[in-house]
């Protein structure tokens, strides 16, 4: 029944959003683009807030009540109250949607890119549903946390490994769809966030003064940057977080004059972004500073007014982000866990994470560069020393190389020479985006954890400058530059299609599509275990999700938790009392390690020693052990 309840929940949230829009008269006060900006923010805010509310009750009252059924009940109550209120209104002359004016025609180049982008992602969506959810972080924690949330009916932390304590909007989103859709289909539920990135970036390009053709060219080109394109083909949190931070910036600049107010809406978007990725606390803080002290004719208001705007932003931000701060404070004694701000946090009594030291993470950059200074030429030299060049966590590609570095250098030169002041009115928003994007990249550099995906927001905020430069360019220069961009976009689409096509095509066998156990290469008995069976993962983090089984009914003790509890002197010491305490019924491992079980006996339940596709013998067999309890 959860699938029916889930569909009804989404329908109820859409109903509430529409009624709220009618109440606030969005259709008459907002442009078409701003209308959909407001609609999407309110929809996602309500969608997540109801789960936050149920989770907060559980955290504070220790009553597990987070479920789709309970969420639907709350949504129906709110929707019913709003419908009743409208039925009593004296006037029903409301219009739901704004009037769509006929826009000016697009240039041929922009039309080609727009429809090419749509066609390619329809093909990619079709390829995705041939298989199962993909991605290292997706298997390691996004999906396992989502399953765990709905299994337990709780937002409590899965375990205390630092990577499992981050905000979990993506896990709620993934876990929700896993309850109501076939597993193969949920591989596409991240694509709407990429579409939102495109739409919000288009709106931002238009705001800075770019024409429609240049804006669509740049917005669609974003999808070919591997950091964005490959991320959208997995169920990770990066793309969604960037989408909401883009719209938060847009609202602070555009400032639509309609309820519930631009500062409140921007705060909601920033809070949603934080819920997907904690690193978006940095651009959110920059927005607060900009609202408070920004010097511009649009901001010519008293500091009291600005303080009120910041307060509204902060309240909205906490409505969306507060649940994760509350959860981590209650369970771990630090609202921003695992991030610890040194002596300040020590003075407040906030605990540090023993397994997360940010200064130790500077070495992660050497997966992509040989020396730190190679980041200056990274768009053109992408070593990627561990594996392929293009994936969700790396790769900038041809479109990026032809846009962001070029326009950043050009805009920097304009600022140095004061040439921008000649057209100050047109370039003022571009200066703000230039500063925001540059500051985000600079902070990324000085923090030291230089993984490329951590600057995705900075890349997105710098791209509108490219759209404005294209608009301002002379006819011949513009045509030449557009052709270069179209070539780069087309090339990267080929990369996306070929890479995904090869991976997903490999799942097609002579008997049809590969089963889940074949696709993930684990013993098929895992799919047939009794509901609630608990598997101890002694292999690695990427096995967390596969071990839940085809019915997603197993429970999993994560690999980091296994290391914390059972790893001693570089070997596994399977303490009997801990195994019994955790209710472990099975153990998954590769090879034949020495396992010390005490009065708990372990026997092989199934040994997968050959590749299920070609029958070739595996280097290490994939073994599922069954736990037999002989303890008195």
GROMACS .gro file of C-alpha atoms in nm, residues 313-615:
model
  303
  313UNK     CA    1   1.626   3.432   0.613
  314UNK     CA    2   1.766   3.266   0.927
  315UNK     CA    3   1.423   3.150   1.051
  316UNK     CA    4   1.343   2.994   0.714
  317UNK     CA    5   1.690   2.837   0.696
  318UNK     CA    6   1.645   2.677   1.038
  319UNK     CA    7   1.300   2.544   0.943
  320UNK     CA    8   1.469   2.340   0.672
  321UNK     CA    9   1.810   2.274   0.828
  322UNK     CA   10   1.723   2.270   1.198
  323UNK     CA   11   1.626   1.903   1.212
  324UNK     CA   12   1.981   1.796   1.126
  325UNK     CA   13   2.133   2.036   1.380
  326UNK     CA   14   1.888   1.910   1.645
  327UNK     CA   15   1.950   1.543   1.565
  328UNK     CA   16   2.328   1.572   1.580
  329UNK     CA   17   2.315   1.774   1.903
  330UNK     CA   18   2.087   1.522   2.075
  331UNK     CA   19   2.274   1.213   1.959
  332UNK     CA   20   2.633   1.334   1.923
  333UNK     CA   21   2.662   1.648   2.135
  334UNK     CA   22   2.753   1.872   1.840
  335UNK     CA   23   2.491   2.028   1.606
  336UNK     CA   24   2.739   2.052   1.318
  337UNK     CA   25   2.896   1.708   1.374
  338UNK     CA   26   3.138   1.596   1.235
  339UNK     CA   27   3.255   1.953   1.166
  340UNK     CA   28   3.419   2.106   1.473
  341UNK     CA   29   3.518   2.473   1.492
  342UNK     CA   30   3.810   2.437   1.728
  343UNK     CA   31   3.827   2.623   2.058
  344UNK     CA   32   3.490   2.794   2.002
  345UNK     CA   33   3.312   2.458   1.986
  346UNK     CA   34   3.521   2.331   2.278
  347UNK     CA   35   3.405   2.627   2.488
  348UNK     CA   36   3.044   2.541   2.404
  349UNK     CA   37   3.100   2.179   2.497
  350UNK     CA   38   3.043   2.049   2.143
  351UNK     CA   39   3.221   1.720   2.077
  352UNK     CA   40   3.469   1.653   1.797
  353UNK     CA   41   3.442   1.351   1.568
  354UNK     CA   42   3.724   1.104   1.638
  355UNK     CA   43   3.722   0.978   1.278
  356UNK     CA   44   3.705   1.316   1.097
  357UNK     CA   45   4.006   1.550   1.092
  358UNK     CA   46   3.980   1.797   0.806
  359UNK     CA   47   4.355   1.866   0.804
  360UNK     CA   48   4.411   1.500   0.718
  361UNK     CA   49   4.199   1.531   0.406
  362UNK     CA   50   4.439   1.746   0.201
  363UNK     CA   51   4.581   1.427   0.051
  364UNK     CA   52   4.251   1.346  -0.122
  365UNK     CA   53   4.334   1.601  -0.394
  366UNK     CA   54   4.612   1.379  -0.527
  367UNK     CA   55   4.356   1.153  -0.685
  368UNK     CA   56   4.321   1.427  -0.948
  369UNK     CA   57   4.646   1.627  -0.949
  370UNK     CA   58   5.014   1.557  -0.887
  371UNK     CA   59   5.077   1.887  -0.707
  372UNK     CA   60   4.841   2.146  -0.560
  373UNK     CA   61   4.932   2.408  -0.819
  374UNK     CA   62   4.810   2.185  -1.103
  375UNK     CA   63   4.458   2.298  -1.010
  376UNK     CA   64   4.540   2.614  -1.207
  377UNK     CA   65   4.546   2.404  -1.525
  378UNK     CA   66   4.301   2.136  -1.415
  379UNK     CA   67   4.044   2.200  -1.688
  380UNK     CA   68   4.308   2.110  -1.946
  381UNK     CA   69   4.507   1.849  -1.752
  382UNK     CA   70   4.296   1.593  -1.567
  383UNK     CA   71   4.519   1.312  -1.448
  384UNK     CA   72   4.270   1.130  -1.227
  385UNK     CA   73   4.526   0.890  -1.091
  386UNK     CA   74   4.272   0.644  -0.950
  387UNK     CA   75   4.040   0.524  -1.225
  388UNK     CA   76   3.862   0.710  -1.501
  389UNK     CA   77   3.878   1.082  -1.576
  390UNK     CA   78   3.506   1.147  -1.578
  391UNK     CA   79   3.269   1.046  -1.299
  392UNK     CA   80   3.039   1.206  -1.041
  393UNK     CA   81   3.326   1.334  -0.827
  394UNK     CA   82   3.563   1.459  -1.094
  395UNK     CA   83   3.594   1.598  -1.440
  396UNK     CA   84   3.522   1.944  -1.576
  397UNK     CA   85   3.538   1.872  -1.947
  398UNK     CA   86   3.533   2.077  -2.264
  399UNK     CA   87   3.237   2.306  -2.189
  400UNK     CA   88   3.383   2.420  -1.858
  401UNK     CA   89   3.727   2.478  -2.011
  402UNK     CA   90   3.572   2.703  -2.278
  403UNK     CA   91   3.359   2.907  -2.036
  404UNK     CA   92   3.442   2.958  -1.668
  405UNK     CA   93   3.823   3.013  -1.686
  406UNK     CA   94   3.793   3.234  -1.995
  407UNK     CA   95   3.515   3.457  -1.866
  408UNK     CA   96   3.659   3.468  -1.513
  409UNK     CA   97   3.987   3.603  -1.649
  410UNK     CA   98   3.803   3.847  -1.877
  411UNK     CA   99   3.581   3.974  -1.597
  412UNK     CA  100   3.877   4.009  -1.362
  413UNK     CA  101   4.048   4.226  -1.622
  414UNK     CA  102   3.735   4.438  -1.653
  415UNK     CA  103   3.726   4.493  -1.279
  416UNK     CA  104   4.094   4.586  -1.263
  417UNK     CA  105   4.060   4.838  -1.547
  418UNK     CA  106   3.723   4.972  -1.423
  419UNK     CA  107   3.581   4.907  -1.770
  420UNK     CA  108   3.272   4.747  -1.616
  421UNK     CA  109   3.163   5.084  -1.474
  422UNK     CA  110   3.072   5.198  -1.826
  423UNK     CA  111   2.780   4.956  -1.812
  424UNK     CA  112   2.749   4.937  -1.435
  425UNK     CA  113   2.371   4.887  -1.431
  426UNK     CA  114   2.399   4.585  -1.658
  427UNK     CA  115   2.702   4.433  -1.485
  428UNK     CA  116   2.617   4.493  -1.118
  429UNK     CA  117   2.461   4.149  -1.063
  430UNK     CA  118   2.750   3.989  -1.251
  431UNK     CA  119   2.995   4.150  -1.009
  432UNK     CA  120   2.807   3.995  -0.717
  433UNK     CA  121   2.807   3.650  -0.879
  434UNK     CA  122   3.174   3.690  -0.967
  435UNK     CA  123   3.257   3.766  -0.604
  436UNK     CA  124   3.040   3.484  -0.464
  437UNK     CA  125   3.183   3.226  -0.705
  438UNK     CA  126   3.541   3.341  -0.653
  439UNK     CA  127   3.510   3.342  -0.273
  440UNK     CA  128   3.363   2.989  -0.276
  441UNK     CA  129   3.655   2.862  -0.486
  442UNK     CA  130   3.904   3.044  -0.260
  443UNK     CA  131   3.750   2.891   0.055
  444UNK     CA  132   3.761   2.549  -0.111
  445UNK     CA  133   4.132   2.604  -0.176
  446UNK     CA  134   4.222   2.714   0.177
  447UNK     CA  135   4.018   2.444   0.354
  448UNK     CA  136   4.236   2.188   0.179
  449UNK     CA  137   3.983   1.912   0.101
  450UNK     CA  138   4.011   1.985  -0.269
  451UNK     CA  139   3.771   1.741  -0.426
  452UNK     CA  140   3.632   1.898  -0.747
  453UNK     CA  141   3.266   1.839  -0.659
  454UNK     CA  142   3.297   2.067  -0.357
  455UNK     CA  143   3.315   2.371  -0.589
  456UNK     CA  144   3.010   2.287  -0.798
  457UNK     CA  145   2.816   2.581  -0.651
  458UNK     CA  146   3.101   2.818  -0.737
  459UNK     CA  147   3.105   2.691  -1.097
  460UNK     CA  148   2.728   2.739  -1.132
  461UNK     CA  149   2.743   3.096  -0.996
  462UNK     CA  150   3.021   3.195  -1.237
  463UNK     CA  151   2.851   3.061  -1.551
  464UNK     CA  152   2.597   3.350  -1.590
  465UNK     CA  153   2.894   3.579  -1.661
  466UNK     CA  154   2.961   3.367  -1.969
  467UNK     CA  155   2.599   3.410  -2.081
  468UNK     CA  156   2.628   3.788  -2.042
  469UNK     CA  157   2.954   3.797  -2.239
  470UNK     CA  158   2.792   3.598  -2.520
  471UNK     CA  159   2.503   3.845  -2.529
  472UNK     CA  160   2.740   4.143  -2.539
  473UNK     CA  161   2.972   3.996  -2.802
  474UNK     CA  162   2.973   4.112  -3.160
  475UNK     CA  163   2.785   3.906  -3.417
  476UNK     CA  164   3.087   3.734  -3.572
  477UNK     CA  165   3.262   3.665  -3.241
  478UNK     CA  166   2.941   3.537  -3.086
  479UNK     CA  167   2.873   3.298  -3.371
  480UNK     CA  168   3.225   3.156  -3.355
  481UNK     CA  169   3.215   3.117  -2.977
  482UNK     CA  170   2.872   2.949  -2.989
  483UNK     CA  171   3.004   2.696  -3.240
  484UNK     CA  172   3.294   2.616  -3.006
  485UNK     CA  173   3.051   2.564  -2.718
  486UNK     CA  174   2.819   2.347  -2.926
  487UNK     CA  175   3.115   2.129  -3.024
  488UNK     CA  176   3.221   2.095  -2.659
  489UNK     CA  177   2.865   2.017  -2.547
  490UNK     CA  178   2.816   1.757  -2.821
  491UNK     CA  179   3.149   1.590  -2.739
  492UNK     CA  180   3.063   1.558  -2.370
  493UNK     CA  181   2.718   1.420  -2.451
  494UNK     CA  182   2.892   1.144  -2.646
  495UNK     CA  183   3.107   1.072  -2.339
  496UNK     CA  184   2.797   1.049  -2.117
  497UNK     CA  185   2.609   0.825  -2.359
  498UNK     CA  186   2.898   0.590  -2.430
  499UNK     CA  187   3.000   0.553  -2.064
  500UNK     CA  188   2.650   0.484  -1.937
  501UNK     CA  189   2.563   0.276  -2.242
  502UNK     CA  190   2.858   0.043  -2.183
  503UNK     CA  191   2.785   0.005  -1.811
  504UNK     CA  192   2.412  -0.050  -1.846
  505UNK     CA  193   2.442  -0.254  -2.165
  506UNK     CA  194   2.660  -0.500  -1.976
  507UNK     CA  195   2.352  -0.589  -1.769
  508UNK     CA  196   2.171  -0.731  -2.073
  509UNK     CA  197   2.214  -1.109  -2.085
  510UNK     CA  198   2.085  -1.380  -2.314
  511UNK     CA  199   1.803  -1.435  -2.065
  512UNK     CA  200   1.708  -1.068  -2.044
  513UNK     CA  201   1.813  -0.812  -1.783
  514UNK     CA  202   2.049  -0.926  -1.510
  515UNK     CA  203   1.894  -0.994  -1.172
  516UNK     CA  204   1.989  -0.785  -0.873
  517UNK     CA  205   2.226  -1.048  -0.735
  518UNK     CA  206   2.395  -1.080  -1.074
  519UNK     CA  207   2.425  -0.703  -1.118
  520UNK     CA  208   2.585  -0.654  -0.776
  521UNK     CA  209   2.763  -0.994  -0.781
  522UNK     CA  210   2.659  -1.122  -0.440
  523UNK     CA  211   2.528  -1.467  -0.331
  524UNK     CA  212   2.164  -1.494  -0.441
  525UNK     CA  213   2.059  -1.630  -0.100
  526UNK     CA  214   2.081  -1.273   0.032
  527UNK     CA  215   1.759  -1.199  -0.157
  528UNK     CA  216   1.580  -1.487   0.019
  529UNK     CA  217   1.664  -1.422   0.385
  530UNK     CA  218   1.390  -1.376   0.642
  531UNK     CA  219   1.266  -1.021   0.692
  532UNK     CA  220   1.480  -0.839   0.947
  533UNK     CA  221   1.788  -1.056   0.899
  534UNK     CA  222   2.094  -0.857   1.007
  535UNK     CA  223   2.411  -0.880   0.796
  536UNK     CA  224   2.751  -0.770   0.926
  537UNK     CA  225   2.953  -0.618   0.639
  538UNK     CA  226   3.320  -0.715   0.669
  539UNK     CA  227   3.410  -0.622   0.311
  540UNK     CA  228   3.379  -0.250   0.229
  541UNK     CA  229   3.131   0.040   0.234
  542UNK     CA  230   3.003  -0.009  -0.120
  543UNK     CA  231   2.835  -0.334  -0.011
  544UNK     CA  232   2.600  -0.162   0.233
  545UNK     CA  233   2.320  -0.113  -0.019
  546UNK     CA  234   2.341  -0.448  -0.206
  547UNK     CA  235   2.325  -0.638   0.123
  548UNK     CA  236   1.973  -0.510   0.194
  549UNK     CA  237   1.855  -0.764  -0.064
  550UNK     CA  238   1.599  -0.748  -0.343
  551UNK     CA  239   1.312  -0.683  -0.099
  552UNK     CA  240   1.519  -0.424   0.092
  553UNK     CA  241   1.410  -0.607   0.406
  554UNK     CA  242   1.748  -0.703   0.554
  555UNK     CA  243   1.931  -0.491   0.808
  556UNK     CA  244   2.299  -0.406   0.769
  557UNK     CA  245   2.575  -0.331   1.020
  558UNK     CA  246   2.802  -0.096   0.824
  559UNK     CA  247   3.166  -0.162   0.748
  560UNK     CA  248   3.294   0.141   0.948
  561UNK     CA  249   3.088   0.024   1.246
  562UNK     CA  250   3.225  -0.329   1.200
  563UNK     CA  251   3.579  -0.191   1.205
  564UNK     CA  252   3.507   0.007   1.521
  565UNK     CA  253   3.356  -0.290   1.704
  566UNK     CA  254   3.542  -0.594   1.572
  567UNK     CA  255   3.874  -0.490   1.418
  568UNK     CA  256   4.179  -0.559   1.635
  569UNK     CA  257   4.544  -0.580   1.535
  570UNK     CA  258   4.458  -0.586   1.165
  571UNK     CA  259   4.227  -0.887   1.201
  572UNK     CA  260   3.862  -0.954   1.278
  573UNK     CA  261   3.776  -1.051   1.635
  574UNK     CA  262   3.407  -1.136   1.626
  575UNK     CA  263   3.311  -1.091   1.987
  576UNK     CA  264   3.022  -1.325   2.065
  577UNK     CA  265   2.842  -1.096   2.306
  578UNK     CA  266   2.850  -0.807   2.057
  579UNK     CA  267   2.720  -1.030   1.778
  580UNK     CA  268   2.429  -1.137   1.998
  581UNK     CA  269   2.368  -0.781   2.121
  582UNK     CA  270   2.345  -0.648   1.765
  583UNK     CA  271   2.123  -0.936   1.654
  584UNK     CA  272   2.361  -1.031   1.372
  585UNK     CA  273   2.233  -1.332   1.180
  586UNK     CA  274   2.476  -1.333   0.885
  587UNK     CA  275   2.825  -1.213   0.797
  588UNK     CA  276   2.937  -1.106   0.449
  589UNK     CA  277   3.303  -1.116   0.351
  590UNK     CA  278   3.534  -1.172   0.052
  591UNK     CA  279   3.795  -1.443   0.073
  592UNK     CA  280   3.853  -1.667   0.374
  593UNK     CA  281   3.968  -1.448   0.664
  594UNK     CA  282   4.035  -1.577   1.013
  595UNK     CA  283   3.712  -1.518   1.208
  596UNK     CA  284   3.713  -1.558   1.587
  597UNK     CA  285   3.357  -1.619   1.696
  598UNK     CA  286   3.379  -1.768   2.046
  599UNK     CA  287   3.060  -1.952   2.142
  600UNK     CA  288   2.898  -1.823   1.822
  601UNK     CA  289   2.952  -2.060   1.532
  602UNK     CA  290   2.957  -1.940   1.170
  603UNK     CA  291   2.884  -2.162   0.871
  604UNK     CA  292   2.892  -2.086   0.500
  605UNK     CA  293   2.540  -2.015   0.373
  606UNK     CA  294   2.651  -1.955   0.013
  607UNK     CA  295   2.985  -1.914  -0.160
  608UNK     CA  296   2.989  -1.721  -0.488
  609UNK     CA  297   3.329  -1.802  -0.638
  610UNK     CA  298   3.261  -1.732  -1.006
  611UNK     CA  299   3.154  -1.425  -1.198
  612UNK     CA  300   2.778  -1.470  -1.256
  613UNK     CA  301   2.803  -1.328  -1.610
  614UNK     CA  302   3.091  -1.524  -1.762
  615UNK     CA  303   3.168  -1.802  -1.511
   0.00000   0.00000   0.00000
